XYZ file of C-alpha atoms in Angstrom:
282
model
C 17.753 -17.345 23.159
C 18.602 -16.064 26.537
C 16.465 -13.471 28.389
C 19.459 -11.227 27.862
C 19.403 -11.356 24.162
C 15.741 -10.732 23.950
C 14.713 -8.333 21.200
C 12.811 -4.445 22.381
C 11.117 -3.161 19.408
C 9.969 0.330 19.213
C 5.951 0.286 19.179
C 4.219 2.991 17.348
C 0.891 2.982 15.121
C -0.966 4.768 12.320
C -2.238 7.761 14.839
C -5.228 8.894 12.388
C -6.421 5.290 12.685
C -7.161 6.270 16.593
C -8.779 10.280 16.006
C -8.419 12.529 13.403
C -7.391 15.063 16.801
C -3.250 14.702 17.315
C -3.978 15.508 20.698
C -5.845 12.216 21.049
C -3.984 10.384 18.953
C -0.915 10.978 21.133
C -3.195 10.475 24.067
C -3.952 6.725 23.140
C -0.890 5.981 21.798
C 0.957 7.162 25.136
C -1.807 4.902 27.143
C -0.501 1.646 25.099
C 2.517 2.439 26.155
C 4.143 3.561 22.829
C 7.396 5.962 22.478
C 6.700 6.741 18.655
C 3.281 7.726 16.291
C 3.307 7.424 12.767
C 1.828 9.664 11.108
C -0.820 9.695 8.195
C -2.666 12.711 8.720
C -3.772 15.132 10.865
C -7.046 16.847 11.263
C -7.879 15.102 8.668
C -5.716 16.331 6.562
C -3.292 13.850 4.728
C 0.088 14.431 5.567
C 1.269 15.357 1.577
C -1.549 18.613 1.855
C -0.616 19.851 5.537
C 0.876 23.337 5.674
C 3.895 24.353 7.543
C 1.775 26.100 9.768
C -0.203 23.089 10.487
C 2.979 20.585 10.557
C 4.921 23.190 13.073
C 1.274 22.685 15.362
C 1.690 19.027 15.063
C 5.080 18.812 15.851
C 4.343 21.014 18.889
C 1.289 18.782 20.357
C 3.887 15.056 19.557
C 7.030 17.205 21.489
C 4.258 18.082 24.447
C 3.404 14.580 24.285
C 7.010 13.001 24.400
C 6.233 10.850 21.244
C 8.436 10.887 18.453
C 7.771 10.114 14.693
C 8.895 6.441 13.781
C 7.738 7.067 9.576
C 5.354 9.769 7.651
C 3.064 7.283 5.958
C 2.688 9.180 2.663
C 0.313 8.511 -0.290
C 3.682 8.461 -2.907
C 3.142 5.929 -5.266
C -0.177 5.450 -4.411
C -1.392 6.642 -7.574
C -2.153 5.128 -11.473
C 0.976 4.680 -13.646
C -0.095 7.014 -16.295
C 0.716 10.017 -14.546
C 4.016 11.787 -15.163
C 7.060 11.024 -13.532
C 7.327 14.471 -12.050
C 4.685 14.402 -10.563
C 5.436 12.126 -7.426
C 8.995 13.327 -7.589
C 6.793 16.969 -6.317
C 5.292 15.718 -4.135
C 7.933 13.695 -2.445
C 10.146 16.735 -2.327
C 7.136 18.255 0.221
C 6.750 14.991 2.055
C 10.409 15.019 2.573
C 10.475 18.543 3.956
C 7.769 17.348 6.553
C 9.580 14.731 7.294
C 12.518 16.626 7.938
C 10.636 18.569 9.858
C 9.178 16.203 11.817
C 12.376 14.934 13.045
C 11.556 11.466 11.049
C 14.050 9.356 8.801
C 11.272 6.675 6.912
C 8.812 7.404 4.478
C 6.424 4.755 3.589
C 5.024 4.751 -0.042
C 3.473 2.558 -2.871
C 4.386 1.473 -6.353
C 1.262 2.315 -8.879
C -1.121 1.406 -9.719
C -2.432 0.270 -13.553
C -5.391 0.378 -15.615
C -7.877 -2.493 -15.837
C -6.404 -3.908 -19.113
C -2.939 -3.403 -17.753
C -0.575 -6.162 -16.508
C 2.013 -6.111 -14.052
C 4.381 -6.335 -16.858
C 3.031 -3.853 -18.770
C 3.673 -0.982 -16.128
C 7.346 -2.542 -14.777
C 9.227 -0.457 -16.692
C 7.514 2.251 -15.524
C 7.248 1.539 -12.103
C 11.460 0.926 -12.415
C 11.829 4.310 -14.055
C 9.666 6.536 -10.966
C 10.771 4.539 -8.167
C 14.294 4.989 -9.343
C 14.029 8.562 -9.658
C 12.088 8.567 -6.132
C 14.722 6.298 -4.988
C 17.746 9.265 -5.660
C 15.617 11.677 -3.873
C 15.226 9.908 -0.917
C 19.171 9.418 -1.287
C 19.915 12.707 -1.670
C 18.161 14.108 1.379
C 19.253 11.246 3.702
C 16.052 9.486 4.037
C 14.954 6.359 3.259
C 11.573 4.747 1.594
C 10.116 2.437 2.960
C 7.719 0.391 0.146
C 4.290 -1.179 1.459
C 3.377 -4.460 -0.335
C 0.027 -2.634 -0.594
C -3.190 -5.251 -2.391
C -3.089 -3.889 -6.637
C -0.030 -1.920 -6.767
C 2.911 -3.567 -8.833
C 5.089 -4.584 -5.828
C 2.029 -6.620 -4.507
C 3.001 -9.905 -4.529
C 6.705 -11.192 -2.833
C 8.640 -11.998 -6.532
C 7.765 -7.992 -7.803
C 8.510 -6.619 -4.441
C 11.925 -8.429 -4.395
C 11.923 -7.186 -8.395
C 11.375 -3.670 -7.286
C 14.192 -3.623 -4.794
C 17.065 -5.637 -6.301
C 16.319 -3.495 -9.846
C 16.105 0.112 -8.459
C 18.803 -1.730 -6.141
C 19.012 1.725 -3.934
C 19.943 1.805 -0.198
C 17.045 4.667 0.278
C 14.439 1.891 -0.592
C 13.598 -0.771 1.435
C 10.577 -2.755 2.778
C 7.860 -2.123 4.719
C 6.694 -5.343 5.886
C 2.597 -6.131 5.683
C 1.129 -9.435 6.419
C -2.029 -8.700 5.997
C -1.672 -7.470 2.529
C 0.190 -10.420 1.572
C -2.666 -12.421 2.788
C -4.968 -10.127 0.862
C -3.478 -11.115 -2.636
C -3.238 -14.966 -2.054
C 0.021 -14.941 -0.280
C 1.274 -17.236 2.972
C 3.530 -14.303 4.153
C 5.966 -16.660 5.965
C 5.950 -19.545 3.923
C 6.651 -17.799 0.585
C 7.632 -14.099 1.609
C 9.586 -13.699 4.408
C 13.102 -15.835 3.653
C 12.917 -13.782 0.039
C 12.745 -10.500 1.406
C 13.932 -10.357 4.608
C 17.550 -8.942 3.387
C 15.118 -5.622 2.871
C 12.867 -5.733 5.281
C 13.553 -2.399 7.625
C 9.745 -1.982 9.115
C 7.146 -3.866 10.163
C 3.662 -2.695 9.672
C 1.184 -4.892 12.342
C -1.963 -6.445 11.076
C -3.642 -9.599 10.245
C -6.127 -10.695 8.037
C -8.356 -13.587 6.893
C -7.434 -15.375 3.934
C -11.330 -16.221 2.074
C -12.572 -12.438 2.436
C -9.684 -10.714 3.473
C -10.960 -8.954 6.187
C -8.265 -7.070 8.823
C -8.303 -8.749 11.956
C -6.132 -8.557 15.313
C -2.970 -10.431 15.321
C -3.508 -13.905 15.387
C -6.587 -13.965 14.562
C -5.931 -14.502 11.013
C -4.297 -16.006 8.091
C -1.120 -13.836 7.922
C 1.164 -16.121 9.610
C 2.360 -13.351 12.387
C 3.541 -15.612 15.067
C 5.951 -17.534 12.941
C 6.896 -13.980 11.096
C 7.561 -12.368 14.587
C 9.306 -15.268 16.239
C 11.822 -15.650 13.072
C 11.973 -11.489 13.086
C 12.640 -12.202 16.777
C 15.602 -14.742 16.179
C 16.660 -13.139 13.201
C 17.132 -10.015 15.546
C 15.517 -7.633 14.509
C 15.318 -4.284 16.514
C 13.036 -1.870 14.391
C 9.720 -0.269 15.019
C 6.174 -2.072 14.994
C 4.171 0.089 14.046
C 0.181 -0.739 14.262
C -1.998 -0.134 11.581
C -5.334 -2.485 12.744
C -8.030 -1.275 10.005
C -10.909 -2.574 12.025
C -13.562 -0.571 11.312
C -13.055 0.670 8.186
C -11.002 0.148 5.254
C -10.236 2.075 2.147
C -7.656 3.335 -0.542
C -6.167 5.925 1.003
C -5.759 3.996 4.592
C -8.023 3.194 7.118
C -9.620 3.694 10.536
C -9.952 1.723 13.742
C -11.191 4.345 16.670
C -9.902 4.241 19.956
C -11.088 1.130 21.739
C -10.573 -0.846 18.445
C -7.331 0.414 17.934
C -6.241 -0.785 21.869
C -8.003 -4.120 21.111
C -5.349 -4.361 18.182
C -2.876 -3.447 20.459
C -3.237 -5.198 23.216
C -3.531 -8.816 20.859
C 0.110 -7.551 19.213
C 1.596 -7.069 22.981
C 0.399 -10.454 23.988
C 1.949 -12.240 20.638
C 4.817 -10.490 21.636
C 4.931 -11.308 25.581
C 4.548 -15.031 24.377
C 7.228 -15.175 21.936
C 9.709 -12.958 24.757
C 9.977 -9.682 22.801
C 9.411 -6.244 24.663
C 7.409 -3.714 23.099
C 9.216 0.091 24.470
């Protein structure tokens, strides 16, 4: 590949990883030289319960800032399968009028989770019958869903993620790539994931981990395969956003947190995979 054909992807990052604060959030994200935030929460306040009050103030502090919103990174589909239908259908509705509001067209969600003594199986035609419904929301209002291979929901593993997609078969759902979560349920992400479901893959969420204890790690520092995944994203030409999500210092279910100079660490490893392999970061 010539230097003129040389992929820019849009860097952005999980901003409550950095500071509950927007203001600092923005701050740090600005200093690593990123055009775009994605956004979790604010204030600590998860992005499905912020206000319109609150979401007008954070929208205020990113225009200030110059950064624009590359996905809302909601908890839909991040709960048990037993619930109603409705009930995420609700609460997409709201995320979708903050992300409307936020000037944002991706939405990244889950899909269930099951009881102990539940299989896979035993949920998939439940998980089929939300995320469809989801699915012709998402359609509706022009946005599209991006779905995190997230460690214990059904669309953990590569073969249910590509499931997921070819069944609700929707073009308001595609993939948000993770590598570390692939590595986290026993999963080479290149060498069994990424020729399966690159067709859908839209995003690409940045972290590593390691494969015995499945700890989060900088990229390349791991197990999750990342420089053959971003050289073959490179090739394949992809132009999307990065966006960083490092979990250093602390993981959990509803996300995770990283602080400032752990969050740059994370950063700066992901720019220098990047540099190497001749893909700018804007």
């Amino acid at each position: 590949m010539s230097s003129a054909q040389k992929p820019t992807w849009i860097l952005s990052g999980f901003g409550d990883e950095i500071d509950p604060d927007p203001k600092i959030q923005a701050a740090v994200m600005l200093s690593l030289g990123a055009s775009h935030i994605e956004v979790r929460s604010a204030w600590g306040v998860n992005v499905v319960e912020l206000d319109d009050a609150q979401v007008a103030e954070l929208k205020s502090i990113l225009d200030a800032s110059g950064l624009k919103v590359s996905a809302v990174a909601s908890p839909i589909g991040k709960v048990d399968i037993s619930l109603p239908a409705a009930h995420e259908v609700g609460r997409l509705r709201r995320i979708i009028e903050v992300t409307k509001a936020l000037d944002a067209r991706y939405i990244r969600m889950f899909s269930y989770f099951r009881a102990a003594d539940q299989s896979p199986e035993d949920i998939r035609d439940a998980v089929m019958e939300r995320m469809t419904l989801l699915a012709a929301e998402a359609e509706k209002a022009g946005v599209i869903l991006i779905h995190e291979n997230e460690k214990d929901i059904y669309g953990d593993t590569p073969e249910r993620v590509l499931d997921l997609l070819e069944t609700v078969n929707s073009p308001a759902l595609r993939a948000a790539w993770d590598n570390a979560n692939f590595v986290q349920v026993g999963v080479k992400p290149f060498t069994d994931a990424y020729a399966m479901l690159r067709p859908y893959l839209d995003y690409l969420q940045v972290k590593d981990a390691i494969a015995g204890s499945g700890e989060v790690v900088p990229t390349g520092q791991g197990d999750g395969q990342l420089v053959e995944t971003l050289t073959a994203l490179s090739e394949d030409g992809y132009s999307g956003f990065a966006s960083l999500e490092p979990h250093l210092a602390a993981q959990h279910e509803l996300g995770g947190f990283s602080g400032p100079a752990a969050f740059g660490e994370a950063a700066r490893a992901f720019r220098s995979a990047t540099d190497a392999i001749g893909i700018t970061l804007a």
